[in-house]
Each structure stands twice: as structure tokens, then as C-alpha cells.
Amino acid sequence: MSRINEVIARVKETYGKTEPEFVQAVTEVLESIKPIENKHPEFIRANIYERMVEPDRVIIFKVTWEDDQGNLRVNKGYRVEFNGAIGPYKGGLRFRRSVNLGIIKFLGFEQIFKNALTGLPMGGGKGGSDFDPHKKTNNEVMRFCYAFMSELYRHIGPYTDVPAGDIGVGAREIGYLYGAYKKLRNEHTGAITGKAYEYGGSLIRLEATGYGLLYFTEEMLSHRGESVEGKVAAVSGSGNVALYAIEKANELGAKVVFASDSSGTIYDEEGIAGEKFKFLKDLKEVKRGRIKEYAEKFNVPYFEGKSVWDVIADEGIKVDIALPSATQNEIHKRHAEALVKLGVIAVAEGANMPSTPEAIEIYRDAGILYGPAKAANAGGVAVSGLEMSQDAMLLQWTREEVDERLRKIMKHIYREAVEAAEAYGYPGDLMVGANIAGFLKVAKAMVALGLF
Ligand code: NDP
């Protein structure tokens, strides 16, 4: 049996029942890098494949906080420092009821290769909590963040491990988390990214994942003689990634007709643009309302309990570009079949692992453009890397400067993926290319570092 197959089998046997998302991510990456196995005997000698799937460190802690009624509540906190071979651990924090170790490990594992692809010196990590900020008051969120950081602060730092946001951790949460970190450490450093500009953040960080997703999509399309302009797009979610994906898609001349939250989906045939987009942004970023209110305000169809992909499949609505930007495993086989049948040109992933393996197989068999998450959504962590650089220099670049660097990084990622795919016999396959390019960089560093 090949070494890679042995490692996949061992991970399935050990975590198949308890950590399915982690097994899914490991299987996807390792299956797709098989073309490198015979060409790099040094990775087998150094047992890289097995070492790569084992986190450097897993930290699990108790978070006790007080709600507004004076009750003491308890949640679990996690930080998985997965691989620090090429730089400080780097990856977001997710606050959501469904968070568990397997989800954090899958996200941390993906993050290793995504970060490597950016060309910046960042290792991979991820963290979070099963705390859900929905329906909590501001004060409760603040008290939770301070309690969470009262444990996490001893494990992180600008050259050790640098968290950022993810689902449930936006500008407000980052502010409280960084406030707690500053208070506990009495220092002002780039130990967290996604900070607001006023207290050491980078311009464009807020927008970076969504903007980067569109820069990547534009790059994919342009190599087929197409462009985003004039295309009809579906975005799922209405959080950080989704909102700025919609904003940039509008700017590039596309029409975005779908958005969603975990309660349902809206379909606006005219496009979520101009005043309508402003309303949505305010609804989600400021008022923290539900997407249903958009449908009520503008009198457009709302589908309670359905995802964007359910609506596309059930109603037979054609889009040219699909940008899943909500959560993992949101596009299943039947959704992918419907997208392809209805004539989608490209799927680019804003969320992490939003397509199931069966869905990915359908995209690839159909020959549509497919931008895998670790390449297509790397813009967020890339600008986080730029935020770390600015913090280290005690400088803040202009919007134009950061945006220009983001564009260059997304082009660089695309090129790396294309070249690796070509070099290993899978021309045009961005999933294989992105996995191989990211893996090679980290594996080479691990070999060079010896027992690290
Ligand atoms: P947010 O919390 O800002 O937004 C998430 C959005 O997706 C919300 O609209 C939320 O709805 C919806 N959503 C979340 N979970 C589910 C679910 N299980 N079913 C249906 N809808 C759901 O998170 P982000 O925008 O930051 O993250 C979205 C995705 O992008 C995640 O996969 C994340 O890992 C990935 N990502 C984020 C980056 C970043 O910089 N923020 C960087 C790279 C990837 P509701 O409000 O109802 O919960």
C-alpha cells in the first residue's frame, strides 16, 4: 500500500466516527497530492505524510462567563496549533454552537496549505468555541470574549500564534478579544488580526476574503476568455465573506441574485446592488437582523429553511457563477448536478470546504471552472499576513497599497496552483494544483527542520 493510502486509512480508522470533517479534509488533500508521492522519496523517509496530519499542539480549555441575569455559564474553548513549519500559527476563531474539535482540526489542517499558498510566512492553526453570539447581548459577548482570552492569551503572540475572525467572530468580537489581550499582556502587538484601523488593523482586512474571492474568480475566468462582467452570480451567506463578495461582484459588473443566512434564502432577480446592498450590509453588520427582512422590505421571494443551493435546484434558477460563502458542506451532489445542468460556468469557494466530495466530483467531471477554498478564499489570511507586517513595522499602509498587494497575492496563488497542476500531470485542475503547491512548501520546510 502507498504511504499516503496508509495514512488516509489510519486517519479514517481513528477519527471516522468522531471527527468526520477532519477525515474529509485529510482525505481530500492527501488523495489529490498522490502525484507527488513517487517523485519525493525524501517525504517518505522523513514520514511527512503521517506527521502532516498530526497537530503540533491542541489546546482545549474551559470558559466561564457571566450572563446578564448573573448566572455563571460555561463553554469550551479550542486552539489547534496545527503546523508551524513555515511561520507563526495563523488562522481564525469560530464561535458557533456546532463547534467541536473535529471542525477546528479540519479548519486548521486546511489553513496550513492555504497559508503556504499566499507566499507569506504563516503556519496553520484554528480555534474557537461552542459559544453562540446570536441572541446574546453586547455585554454578554464582551464578557465571554474577555473570559475566552483570559486563557488563550498565554498561548498566542505576534511570533507564536496569531488568531483572527471566522464565523461568529467579526469586528465586534475581535475588538473585545484584542482588548482583553492588551489588558492581560500590557502590550500592543500584532497578536490578533482583523483589528479595526483605529487600533492597529489593516485597511481592506474586513473586505479581503470577499474581494480576494472575486479577484480569484476573475483570474480563472480570464484564462478562459471570460470575465465577471455581465454574469449572474449566486452568493450564499450574508456574513463577512458574502457581503464583500457581493460588493466586489457588483463593482466588477456582475449581478448577484441570491444571499442567505441560516434561516433562509432571498432571491432578488434585479440584483442585490445600490440601495438594496446598503440595506443588506446595514441589516447584517449593524442591526444584526435576519435576511427575511430584506425580502419584506423589497418584496422579493424568501425561502424559509432553504439554502441558496436548495432554491437553485428546486426552482431551476440558472446562475453563471456560484460563490458559496456560508459554511462547510453546503453544496451536496444534487445541488452540484443542478448547477451544472443549468449551465454554471464557475464555482469559487468563499467558505471553507463548502462543497462535499461528491459535489466536487461533479464539477470536475463537467469541466466547469472550480476554485477550491484554500486558493479562492485565501485573500483574508493574506491581508491578515499584511496586517502582521504593518504591526511589526508600526506602520499602516493606504487602502490602495493593501488592495494592490491583495490582487497580486491572488494572482500569485492562481499561478502557483496552475503551475503545480501542470508540473504533476493535471493541467487545469486547480484543486490538485493548490493542494500540491501548498503541501510541497510545508513538507520541504519540515524536512529541512528535522525533528520539528
Ligand atoms: P460570518 O459569521 O460573518 O457569516 C456566516 C454566514 O453564513 C452568515 O450569514 C450565517 O448565517 C451563515 N451560516 C453560518 N453557518 C451556517 C449554516 N450551518 N447553515 C447556513 N448558513 C450558515 O462568517 P464569515 O463570513 O467570516 O465566514 C463564512 C465562511 O467563510 C466560513 O466557512 C469561514 O470559515 C470562511 N472564511 C472566512 C474568512 C474570513 O476572513 N472571515 C476567511 C476565509 C474563509 P447566520 O447569521 O444565520 O448564522
Short mmCIF file of C-alpha atoms and ligand atoms in Angstrom, two decimals:
data_model
loop_
_atom_site.label_atom_id
_atom_site.label_comp_id
_atom_site.label_asym_id
_atom_site.label_seq_id
_atom_site.Cartn_x
_atom_site.Cartn_y
_atom_site.Cartn_z
CA MET A 1 0.00 0.00 0.00
CA SER A 2 1.27 3.50 -0.74
CA ARG A 3 2.34 5.58 2.25
CA ILE A 4 -0.41 8.11 1.50
CA ASN A 5 -3.07 5.39 1.44
CA GLU A 6 -1.79 4.06 4.76
CA VAL A 7 -2.10 7.47 6.37
CA ILE A 8 -5.60 8.03 4.98
CA ALA A 9 -6.66 4.61 6.27
CA ARG A 10 -5.22 5.33 9.72
CA VAL A 11 -6.94 8.73 9.96
CA LYS A 12 -10.26 7.17 8.89
CA GLU A 13 -9.93 4.40 11.41
CA THR A 14 -9.01 6.73 14.27
CA TYR A 15 -11.33 9.68 13.61
CA GLY A 16 -14.01 8.33 11.24
CA LYS A 17 -16.70 8.29 13.91
CA THR A 18 -15.73 11.33 15.98
CA GLU A 19 -14.22 13.85 13.55
CA PRO A 20 -15.84 13.38 10.12
CA GLU A 21 -15.00 16.86 8.82
CA PHE A 22 -11.33 16.35 9.68
CA VAL A 23 -11.31 12.98 7.89
CA GLN A 24 -12.97 14.59 4.88
CA ALA A 25 -10.35 17.35 4.68
CA VAL A 26 -7.41 14.98 5.13
CA THR A 27 -8.77 12.57 2.53
CA GLU A 28 -9.33 15.35 0.01
CA VAL A 29 -5.85 16.79 0.39
CA LEU A 30 -3.94 13.51 0.55
CA GLU A 31 -5.86 11.90 -2.33
CA SER A 32 -5.16 14.87 -4.54
CA ILE A 33 -1.41 15.03 -3.82
CA LYS A 34 -0.77 11.40 -4.79
CA PRO A 35 1.04 12.53 -7.96
CA ILE A 36 3.93 13.76 -5.78
CA GLU A 37 4.43 10.52 -3.84
CA ASN A 38 6.85 8.78 -6.21
CA LYS A 39 8.70 11.96 -7.05
CA HIS A 40 9.61 12.82 -3.45
CA PRO A 41 11.10 9.84 -1.64
CA GLU A 42 12.53 12.26 0.92
CA PHE A 43 8.98 12.85 2.23
CA ILE A 44 8.54 9.15 2.84
CA ARG A 45 11.93 8.87 4.55
CA ALA A 46 11.00 11.76 6.86
CA ASN A 47 7.49 10.31 7.43
CA ILE A 48 6.00 13.64 6.32
CA TYR A 49 2.52 12.37 5.40
CA GLU A 50 1.85 11.00 8.86
CA ARG A 51 3.44 13.97 10.59
CA MET A 52 1.40 16.41 8.49
CA VAL A 53 -1.95 15.11 9.76
CA GLU A 54 -0.96 15.34 13.43
CA PRO A 55 -1.38 18.79 15.00
CA ASP A 56 1.70 20.28 16.69
CA ARG A 57 -0.46 21.16 19.69
CA VAL A 58 -4.14 21.02 20.72
CA ILE A 59 -5.34 23.30 23.50
CA ILE A 60 -8.81 22.78 24.99
CA PHE A 61 -9.99 24.95 27.83
CA LYS A 62 -12.97 25.90 29.94
CA VAL A 63 -14.51 29.35 29.52
CA THR A 64 -16.64 30.52 32.43
CA TRP A 65 -18.55 33.75 31.93
CA GLU A 66 -21.49 35.55 33.44
CA ASP A 67 -24.74 36.23 31.56
CA ASP A 68 -26.94 39.31 32.09
CA GLN A 69 -29.01 37.54 34.73
CA GLY A 70 -25.93 36.87 36.85
CA ASN A 71 -25.77 33.15 36.01
CA LEU A 72 -22.36 31.60 35.53
CA ARG A 73 -22.21 29.85 32.15
CA VAL A 74 -19.60 27.52 30.75
CA ASN A 75 -18.37 26.84 27.22
CA LYS A 76 -15.46 25.00 25.64
CA GLY A 77 -12.56 26.89 24.07
CA TYR A 78 -10.22 25.41 21.44
CA ARG A 79 -6.99 26.34 19.75
CA VAL A 80 -5.36 23.87 17.40
CA GLU A 81 -1.80 24.89 16.51
CA PHE A 82 -1.57 22.57 13.55
CA ASN A 83 1.67 23.21 11.78
CA GLY A 84 4.23 25.92 12.48
CA ALA A 85 6.93 24.86 9.99
CA ILE A 86 6.84 27.99 7.83
CA GLY A 87 5.80 30.68 10.31
CA PRO A 88 3.73 31.54 13.39
CA TYR A 89 0.44 29.62 13.59
CA LYS A 90 -2.24 31.65 11.85
CA GLY A 91 -5.98 31.11 11.48
CA GLY A 92 -9.32 32.35 12.71
CA LEU A 93 -11.55 31.74 15.69
CA ARG A 94 -15.07 30.40 15.13
CA PHE A 95 -17.86 30.95 17.68
CA ARG A 96 -20.83 28.75 16.90
CA ARG A 97 -22.90 26.20 18.79
CA SER A 98 -21.78 23.38 16.46
CA VAL A 99 -18.04 23.93 17.03
CA ASN A 100 -16.17 20.83 18.17
CA LEU A 101 -12.62 19.53 17.96
CA GLY A 102 -13.13 17.81 14.60
CA ILE A 103 -14.36 21.02 12.97
CA ILE A 104 -11.47 23.04 14.37
CA LYS A 105 -8.99 20.38 13.24
CA PHE A 106 -10.40 20.33 9.71
CA LEU A 107 -10.17 24.11 9.50
CA GLY A 108 -6.65 24.14 10.96
CA PHE A 109 -5.49 21.45 8.55
CA GLU A 110 -6.83 23.34 5.52
CA GLN A 111 -5.28 26.52 6.83
CA ILE A 112 -1.75 25.06 6.66
CA PHE A 113 -1.82 24.81 2.87
CA LYS A 114 -3.86 27.93 2.29
CA ASN A 115 -1.36 30.00 4.24
CA ALA A 116 1.55 28.40 2.40
CA LEU A 117 -0.06 29.32 -0.94
CA THR A 118 -0.14 33.03 -0.09
CA GLY A 119 3.66 33.13 -0.21
CA LEU A 120 3.74 34.72 3.25
CA PRO A 121 5.46 33.09 6.26
CA MET A 122 2.44 31.77 8.18
CA GLY A 123 1.85 28.35 9.72
CA GLY A 124 -1.63 26.88 10.11
CA GLY A 125 -3.94 26.97 13.11
CA LYS A 126 -7.58 27.49 14.04
CA GLY A 127 -9.63 27.89 17.18
CA GLY A 128 -12.98 28.80 18.58
CA SER A 129 -15.75 27.92 20.94
CA ASP A 130 -19.20 26.35 21.08
CA PHE A 131 -20.42 29.73 22.35
CA ASP A 132 -23.02 31.25 20.01
CA PRO A 133 -23.09 35.07 19.86
CA HIS A 134 -26.60 35.04 18.31
CA LYS A 135 -29.24 36.36 20.70
CA LYS A 136 -26.59 37.39 23.23
CA THR A 137 -26.38 40.99 24.34
CA ASN A 138 -23.31 43.11 23.66
CA ASN A 139 -22.29 42.88 27.28
CA GLU A 140 -22.58 39.12 27.28
CA VAL A 141 -20.45 38.87 24.15
CA MET A 142 -17.88 41.18 25.75
CA ARG A 143 -17.75 39.17 28.98
CA PHE A 144 -17.43 35.94 27.02
CA CYS A 145 -14.57 37.31 24.88
CA TYR A 146 -12.69 38.53 27.97
CA ALA A 147 -13.15 35.13 29.65
CA PHE A 148 -12.05 33.30 26.49
CA MET A 149 -8.92 35.41 26.18
CA SER A 150 -8.05 35.04 29.87
CA GLU A 151 -6.93 31.52 28.92
CA LEU A 152 -5.94 31.90 25.27
CA TYR A 153 -3.56 34.84 25.83
CA ARG A 154 -0.83 32.61 27.25
CA HIS A 155 -0.67 30.55 24.04
CA ILE A 156 -0.62 33.32 21.42
CA GLY A 157 1.63 36.21 20.40
CA PRO A 158 2.84 38.02 17.26
CA TYR A 159 5.61 35.48 16.61
CA THR A 160 3.86 32.42 18.11
CA ASP A 161 0.23 32.18 17.09
CA VAL A 162 -1.98 34.89 15.62
CA PRO A 163 -5.77 34.33 15.66
CA ALA A 164 -8.33 36.27 13.58
CA GLY A 165 -12.08 36.08 12.90
CA ASP A 166 -14.27 33.41 11.32
CA ILE A 167 -17.96 32.50 11.64
CA GLY A 168 -19.41 34.34 14.65
CA VAL A 169 -16.24 36.35 15.22
CA GLY A 170 -16.48 39.69 13.45
CA ALA A 171 -15.24 43.21 14.12
CA ARG A 172 -17.04 43.45 17.49
CA GLU A 173 -15.64 40.19 18.85
CA ILE A 174 -12.11 40.92 17.59
CA GLY A 175 -12.25 44.27 19.42
CA TYR A 176 -13.15 42.64 22.73
CA LEU A 177 -10.66 39.80 22.27
CA TYR A 178 -7.84 42.20 21.48
CA GLY A 179 -8.88 44.49 24.33
CA ALA A 180 -8.59 41.57 26.73
CA TYR A 181 -5.23 40.53 25.25
CA LYS A 182 -3.83 44.06 25.64
CA LYS A 183 -5.01 44.28 29.20
CA LEU A 184 -3.53 40.92 30.17
CA ARG A 185 -0.19 41.40 28.39
CA ASN A 186 0.16 45.13 28.69
CA GLU A 187 1.50 45.30 25.16
CA HIS A 188 0.34 46.45 21.74
CA THR A 189 1.40 43.94 19.09
CA GLY A 190 0.03 42.10 16.09
CA ALA A 191 -1.13 39.12 18.18
CA ILE A 192 -4.59 39.22 16.58
CA THR A 193 -5.58 40.30 13.09
CA GLY A 194 -8.83 41.66 11.76
CA LYS A 195 -8.45 44.62 14.13
CA ALA A 196 -10.11 47.91 13.27
CA TYR A 197 -7.89 50.54 11.68
CA GLU A 198 -8.10 52.78 14.75
CA TYR A 199 -6.28 50.34 16.98
CA GLY A 200 -3.72 48.76 14.67
CA GLY A 201 -5.69 46.98 11.96
CA SER A 202 -5.10 46.95 8.23
CA LEU A 203 -7.31 48.69 5.74
CA ILE A 204 -9.10 46.19 3.45
CA ARG A 205 -8.84 43.33 6.00
CA LEU A 206 -12.59 43.43 6.55
CA GLU A 207 -13.21 43.18 2.82
CA ALA A 208 -10.25 40.93 1.97
CA THR A 209 -11.81 37.45 1.78
CA GLY A 210 -14.75 38.58 -0.34
CA TYR A 211 -12.67 40.86 -2.57
CA GLY A 212 -9.97 38.19 -2.92
CA LEU A 213 -12.61 35.65 -3.91
CA LEU A 214 -13.69 37.88 -6.78
CA TYR A 215 -10.10 38.63 -7.86
CA PHE A 216 -9.52 34.89 -7.97
CA THR A 217 -12.74 34.28 -9.90
CA GLU A 218 -11.80 36.99 -12.39
CA GLU A 219 -8.40 35.35 -12.85
CA MET A 220 -9.98 31.94 -13.50
CA LEU A 221 -12.47 33.37 -15.97
CA SER A 222 -9.94 35.50 -17.81
CA HIS A 223 -7.91 32.41 -18.65
CA ARG A 224 -10.97 31.11 -20.49
CA GLY A 225 -11.51 34.38 -22.29
CA GLU A 226 -14.39 35.33 -19.99
CA SER A 227 -14.91 37.90 -17.24
CA VAL A 228 -17.12 38.54 -14.23
CA GLU A 229 -18.76 41.46 -16.00
CA GLY A 230 -22.32 40.75 -17.09
CA LYS A 231 -22.55 37.43 -15.26
CA VAL A 232 -25.34 36.38 -12.90
CA ALA A 233 -23.96 35.21 -9.57
CA ALA A 234 -25.24 33.35 -6.53
CA VAL A 235 -23.65 34.10 -3.16
CA SER A 236 -24.63 32.12 -0.09
CA GLY A 237 -24.43 33.56 3.41
CA SER A 238 -24.64 37.25 4.31
CA GLY A 239 -21.73 37.50 6.71
CA ASN A 240 -18.27 38.92 6.32
CA VAL A 241 -17.20 36.91 3.28
CA ALA A 242 -20.56 37.05 1.50
CA LEU A 243 -21.14 40.79 1.92
CA TYR A 244 -17.79 41.81 0.44
CA ALA A 245 -18.04 39.20 -2.28
CA ILE A 246 -21.35 40.83 -3.29
CA GLU A 247 -19.80 44.30 -3.09
CA LYS A 248 -16.86 43.40 -5.35
CA ALA A 249 -19.03 41.35 -7.73
CA ASN A 250 -21.22 44.44 -8.18
CA GLU A 251 -18.16 46.60 -8.74
CA LEU A 252 -16.91 44.21 -11.43
CA GLY A 253 -20.27 44.37 -13.22
CA ALA A 254 -21.91 41.11 -12.16
CA LYS A 255 -25.49 40.79 -10.92
CA VAL A 256 -25.83 38.95 -7.59
CA VAL A 257 -29.30 37.48 -7.22
CA PHE A 258 -29.03 35.31 -4.11
CA ALA A 259 -27.99 35.73 -0.48
CA SER A 260 -28.92 33.77 2.64
CA ASP A 261 -28.50 33.21 6.35
CA SER A 262 -29.00 30.11 8.45
CA SER A 263 -32.79 30.72 8.47
CA GLY A 264 -33.40 31.04 4.75
CA THR A 265 -32.63 32.45 1.31
CA ILE A 266 -33.68 35.51 -0.67
CA TYR A 267 -33.88 35.69 -4.45
CA ASP A 268 -33.72 39.16 -5.97
CA GLU A 269 -33.90 38.88 -9.73
CA GLU A 270 -32.94 42.54 -10.16
CA GLY A 271 -29.71 42.14 -8.23
CA ILE A 272 -28.60 43.00 -4.71
CA ALA A 273 -26.99 46.30 -5.60
CA GLY A 274 -27.06 50.03 -4.80
CA GLU A 275 -29.55 50.94 -2.05
CA LYS A 276 -30.54 47.29 -1.68
CA PHE A 277 -26.96 46.24 -0.97
CA LYS A 278 -26.59 49.12 1.51
CA PHE A 279 -29.71 47.91 3.29
CA LEU A 280 -28.39 44.34 3.48
CA LYS A 281 -25.00 45.47 4.79
CA ASP A 282 -26.61 47.61 7.47
CA LEU A 283 -29.06 44.84 8.34
CA LYS A 284 -26.27 42.33 8.89
CA GLU A 285 -23.34 44.42 10.14
CA VAL A 286 -25.15 46.93 12.31
CA LYS A 287 -28.65 45.73 13.16
CA ARG A 288 -27.70 42.02 13.27
CA GLY A 289 -31.10 41.23 11.75
CA ARG A 290 -32.38 38.31 9.68
CA ILE A 291 -32.29 38.13 5.86
CA LYS A 292 -36.06 37.71 5.78
CA GLU A 293 -36.28 41.45 6.49
CA TYR A 294 -34.68 42.11 3.08
CA ALA A 295 -37.43 40.11 1.40
CA GLU A 296 -40.09 42.02 3.36
CA LYS A 297 -38.55 45.41 2.57
CA PHE A 298 -38.08 44.84 -1.17
CA ASN A 299 -40.90 42.41 -1.78
CA VAL A 300 -38.81 39.60 -3.23
CA PRO A 301 -39.19 35.83 -2.71
CA TYR A 302 -37.92 34.37 0.56
CA PHE A 303 -37.42 30.64 1.09
CA GLU A 304 -37.58 29.76 4.77
CA GLY A 305 -35.30 26.92 5.84
CA LYS A 306 -33.76 26.52 2.39
CA SER A 307 -30.19 27.15 1.30
CA VAL A 308 -29.34 29.04 -1.89
CA TRP A 309 -28.45 25.71 -3.48
CA ASP A 310 -31.78 24.13 -2.48
CA VAL A 311 -33.60 27.01 -4.15
CA ILE A 312 -31.49 26.78 -7.32
CA ALA A 313 -32.10 23.02 -7.52
CA ASP A 314 -35.80 23.12 -6.62
CA GLU A 315 -36.79 26.15 -8.70
CA GLY A 316 -34.40 25.55 -11.62
CA ILE A 317 -32.84 29.02 -11.47
CA LYS A 318 -29.74 29.43 -13.63
CA VAL A 319 -26.65 31.31 -12.46
CA ASP A 320 -23.31 31.70 -14.23
CA ILE A 321 -21.14 31.88 -11.14
CA ALA A 322 -21.63 30.19 -7.77
CA LEU A 323 -19.85 31.64 -4.76
CA PRO A 324 -20.66 29.53 -1.67
CA SER A 325 -19.69 31.75 1.28
CA ALA A 326 -21.61 30.44 4.30
CA THR A 327 -20.28 27.19 5.76
CA GLN A 328 -18.85 23.71 5.18
CA ASN A 329 -20.68 21.07 3.14
CA GLU A 330 -23.46 23.38 1.95
CA ILE A 331 -23.35 22.14 -1.68
CA HIS A 332 -24.33 18.49 -2.00
CA LYS A 333 -24.44 16.20 -5.00
CA ARG A 334 -27.95 17.18 -6.08
CA HIS A 335 -27.10 20.88 -5.83
CA ALA A 336 -23.95 20.44 -7.93
CA GLU A 337 -25.89 18.43 -10.51
CA ALA A 338 -28.49 21.19 -10.76
CA LEU A 339 -25.87 23.94 -11.05
CA VAL A 340 -24.11 22.09 -13.87
CA LYS A 341 -27.31 21.15 -15.65
CA LEU A 342 -28.49 24.75 -15.57
CA GLY A 343 -25.21 25.92 -17.12
CA VAL A 344 -23.00 27.28 -14.34
CA ILE A 345 -19.57 28.33 -15.66
CA ALA A 346 -17.61 28.61 -12.42
CA VAL A 347 -17.76 27.70 -8.75
CA ALA A 348 -15.36 29.58 -6.49
CA GLU A 349 -15.42 28.82 -2.78
CA GLY A 350 -15.59 31.69 -0.30
CA ALA A 351 -16.38 29.40 2.63
CA ASN A 352 -14.10 26.62 3.82
CA MET A 353 -14.95 23.20 2.32
CA PRO A 354 -18.46 24.28 1.20
CA SER A 355 -18.69 21.51 -1.40
CA THR A 356 -18.97 17.84 -0.47
CA PRO A 357 -16.54 15.44 -2.21
CA GLU A 358 -19.42 14.20 -4.41
CA ALA A 359 -20.20 17.76 -5.49
CA ILE A 360 -16.55 18.40 -6.37
CA GLU A 361 -16.51 15.27 -8.49
CA ILE A 362 -19.47 16.61 -10.44
CA TYR A 363 -17.76 19.97 -11.12
CA ARG A 364 -14.62 18.22 -12.28
CA ASP A 365 -16.43 15.70 -14.49
CA ALA A 366 -18.39 18.54 -16.09
CA GLY A 367 -15.20 20.51 -16.74
CA ILE A 368 -16.52 23.72 -15.21
CA LEU A 369 -14.09 26.14 -13.56
CA TYR A 370 -13.58 25.21 -9.93
CA GLY A 371 -11.71 27.45 -7.48
CA PRO A 372 -11.13 25.45 -4.28
CA ALA A 373 -11.43 27.24 -0.95
CA LYS A 374 -7.82 27.15 0.06
CA ALA A 375 -6.93 29.11 -3.06
CA ALA A 376 -10.06 31.16 -3.70
CA ASN A 377 -10.67 32.41 -0.13
CA ALA A 378 -7.03 32.95 0.85
CA GLY A 379 -7.38 36.72 0.49
CA GLY A 380 -8.49 37.08 4.12
CA VAL A 381 -5.50 35.40 5.63
CA ALA A 382 -3.24 37.10 3.09
CA VAL A 383 -4.29 40.54 4.31
CA SER A 384 -4.01 39.25 7.87
CA GLY A 385 -0.38 38.49 6.99
CA LEU A 386 -0.04 42.04 5.68
CA GLU A 387 -1.60 43.32 8.92
CA MET A 388 1.07 41.42 10.87
CA SER A 389 3.77 43.07 8.74
CA GLN A 390 2.31 46.52 9.32
CA ASP A 391 2.01 45.88 13.06
CA ALA A 392 5.63 44.72 13.21
CA MET A 393 6.73 47.94 11.49
CA LEU A 394 4.29 50.12 13.45
CA LEU A 395 3.04 51.41 10.12
CA GLN A 396 -0.29 51.44 8.33
CA TRP A 397 -0.49 51.29 4.54
CA THR A 398 -3.11 53.03 2.42
CA ARG A 399 -6.18 51.25 1.06
CA GLU A 400 -4.73 51.33 -2.43
CA GLU A 401 -1.45 49.79 -1.29
CA VAL A 402 -3.13 46.91 0.56
CA ASP A 403 -5.61 46.29 -2.25
CA GLU A 404 -2.80 46.19 -4.81
CA ARG A 405 -0.90 43.64 -2.70
CA LEU A 406 -4.07 41.56 -2.27
CA ARG A 407 -4.61 41.48 -6.04
CA LYS A 408 -1.01 40.41 -6.59
CA ILE A 409 -1.28 37.66 -3.97
CA MET A 410 -4.47 36.26 -5.52
CA LYS A 411 -2.78 36.21 -8.93
CA HIS A 412 0.25 34.53 -7.38
CA ILE A 413 -1.95 31.84 -5.80
CA TYR A 414 -3.68 31.20 -9.09
CA ARG A 415 -0.35 30.90 -10.90
CA GLU A 416 1.11 28.58 -8.23
CA ALA A 417 -1.91 26.28 -8.49
CA VAL A 418 -1.86 26.25 -12.29
CA GLU A 419 1.88 25.56 -12.46
CA ALA A 420 1.83 22.79 -9.85
CA ALA A 421 -1.14 21.11 -11.58
CA GLU A 422 0.72 21.23 -14.87
CA ALA A 423 4.03 20.02 -13.43
CA TYR A 424 2.42 16.95 -11.89
CA GLY A 425 0.28 15.96 -14.84
CA TYR A 426 -3.11 17.52 -14.04
CA PRO A 427 -3.26 20.60 -16.27
CA GLY A 428 -6.07 23.00 -15.38
CA ASP A 429 -7.01 21.21 -12.15
CA LEU A 430 -6.83 23.97 -9.56
CA MET A 431 -7.75 21.67 -6.69
CA VAL A 432 -4.86 19.30 -7.34
CA GLY A 433 -2.56 22.24 -8.09
CA ALA A 434 -3.43 24.21 -4.95
CA ASN A 435 -3.07 21.17 -2.71
CA ILE A 436 0.27 20.18 -4.25
CA ALA A 437 1.76 23.68 -4.22
CA GLY A 438 0.77 24.29 -0.59
CA PHE A 439 1.83 20.84 0.56
CA LEU A 440 5.24 20.96 -1.13
CA LYS A 441 6.22 24.21 0.55
CA VAL A 442 5.36 22.97 4.04
CA ALA A 443 6.77 19.47 3.50
CA LYS A 444 10.10 20.86 2.28
CA ALA A 445 10.30 23.10 5.35
CA MET A 446 9.55 20.16 7.65
CA VAL A 447 12.30 18.06 6.04
CA ALA A 448 14.75 20.94 6.44
CA LEU A 449 13.79 21.49 10.09
CA GLY A 450 14.49 17.87 11.08
CA LEU A 451 12.62 16.76 14.16
CA PHE A 452 10.46 19.90 14.28
P1 NDP B 1 -19.96 35.15 9.38
O1 NDP B 1 -20.29 34.64 10.72
O2 NDP B 1 -19.64 36.58 9.19
O3 NDP B 1 -21.11 34.78 8.34
C1 NDP B 1 -21.52 33.46 8.14
C2 NDP B 1 -22.76 33.49 7.26
O4 NDP B 1 -23.10 32.15 6.88
C3 NDP B 1 -23.98 34.03 7.98
O5 NDP B 1 -24.85 34.59 7.04
C4 NDP B 1 -24.58 32.77 8.61
O6 NDP B 1 -25.96 32.88 8.92
C5 NDP B 1 -24.33 31.76 7.52
N1 NDP B 1 -24.16 30.43 8.09
C6 NDP B 1 -23.26 30.04 9.02
N2 NDP B 1 -23.41 28.75 9.32
C7 NDP B 1 -24.43 28.31 8.56
C8 NDP B 1 -25.07 27.06 8.41
N3 NDP B 1 -24.69 25.99 9.12
N4 NDP B 1 -26.10 26.96 7.51
C9 NDP B 1 -26.50 28.04 6.79
N5 NDP B 1 -25.93 29.25 6.90
C10 NDP B 1 -24.91 29.38 7.76
O7 NDP B 1 -18.72 34.24 8.87
P2 NDP B 1 -17.69 34.51 7.69
O8 NDP B 1 -18.35 35.22 6.58
O9 NDP B 1 -16.47 35.06 8.30
O10 NDP B 1 -17.34 33.01 7.25
C11 NDP B 1 -18.08 32.31 6.25
C12 NDP B 1 -17.24 31.17 5.70
O11 NDP B 1 -16.02 31.69 5.13
C13 NDP B 1 -16.78 30.13 6.74
O12 NDP B 1 -16.67 28.87 6.10
C14 NDP B 1 -15.36 30.60 7.10
O13 NDP B 1 -14.55 29.57 7.59
C15 NDP B 1 -14.89 31.08 5.73
N6 NDP B 1 -13.77 32.02 5.73
C16 NDP B 1 -13.85 33.21 6.41
C17 NDP B 1 -12.80 34.09 6.35
C18 NDP B 1 -12.85 35.44 6.97
O14 NDP B 1 -11.91 36.22 6.74
N7 NDP B 1 -13.87 35.80 7.72
C19 NDP B 1 -11.54 33.74 5.64
C20 NDP B 1 -11.61 32.52 4.89
C21 NDP B 1 -12.69 31.68 4.97
P3 NDP B 1 -26.43 33.27 10.42
O15 NDP B 1 -26.14 34.72 10.58
O16 NDP B 1 -27.87 32.93 10.43
O17 NDP B 1 -25.61 32.44 11.36
#
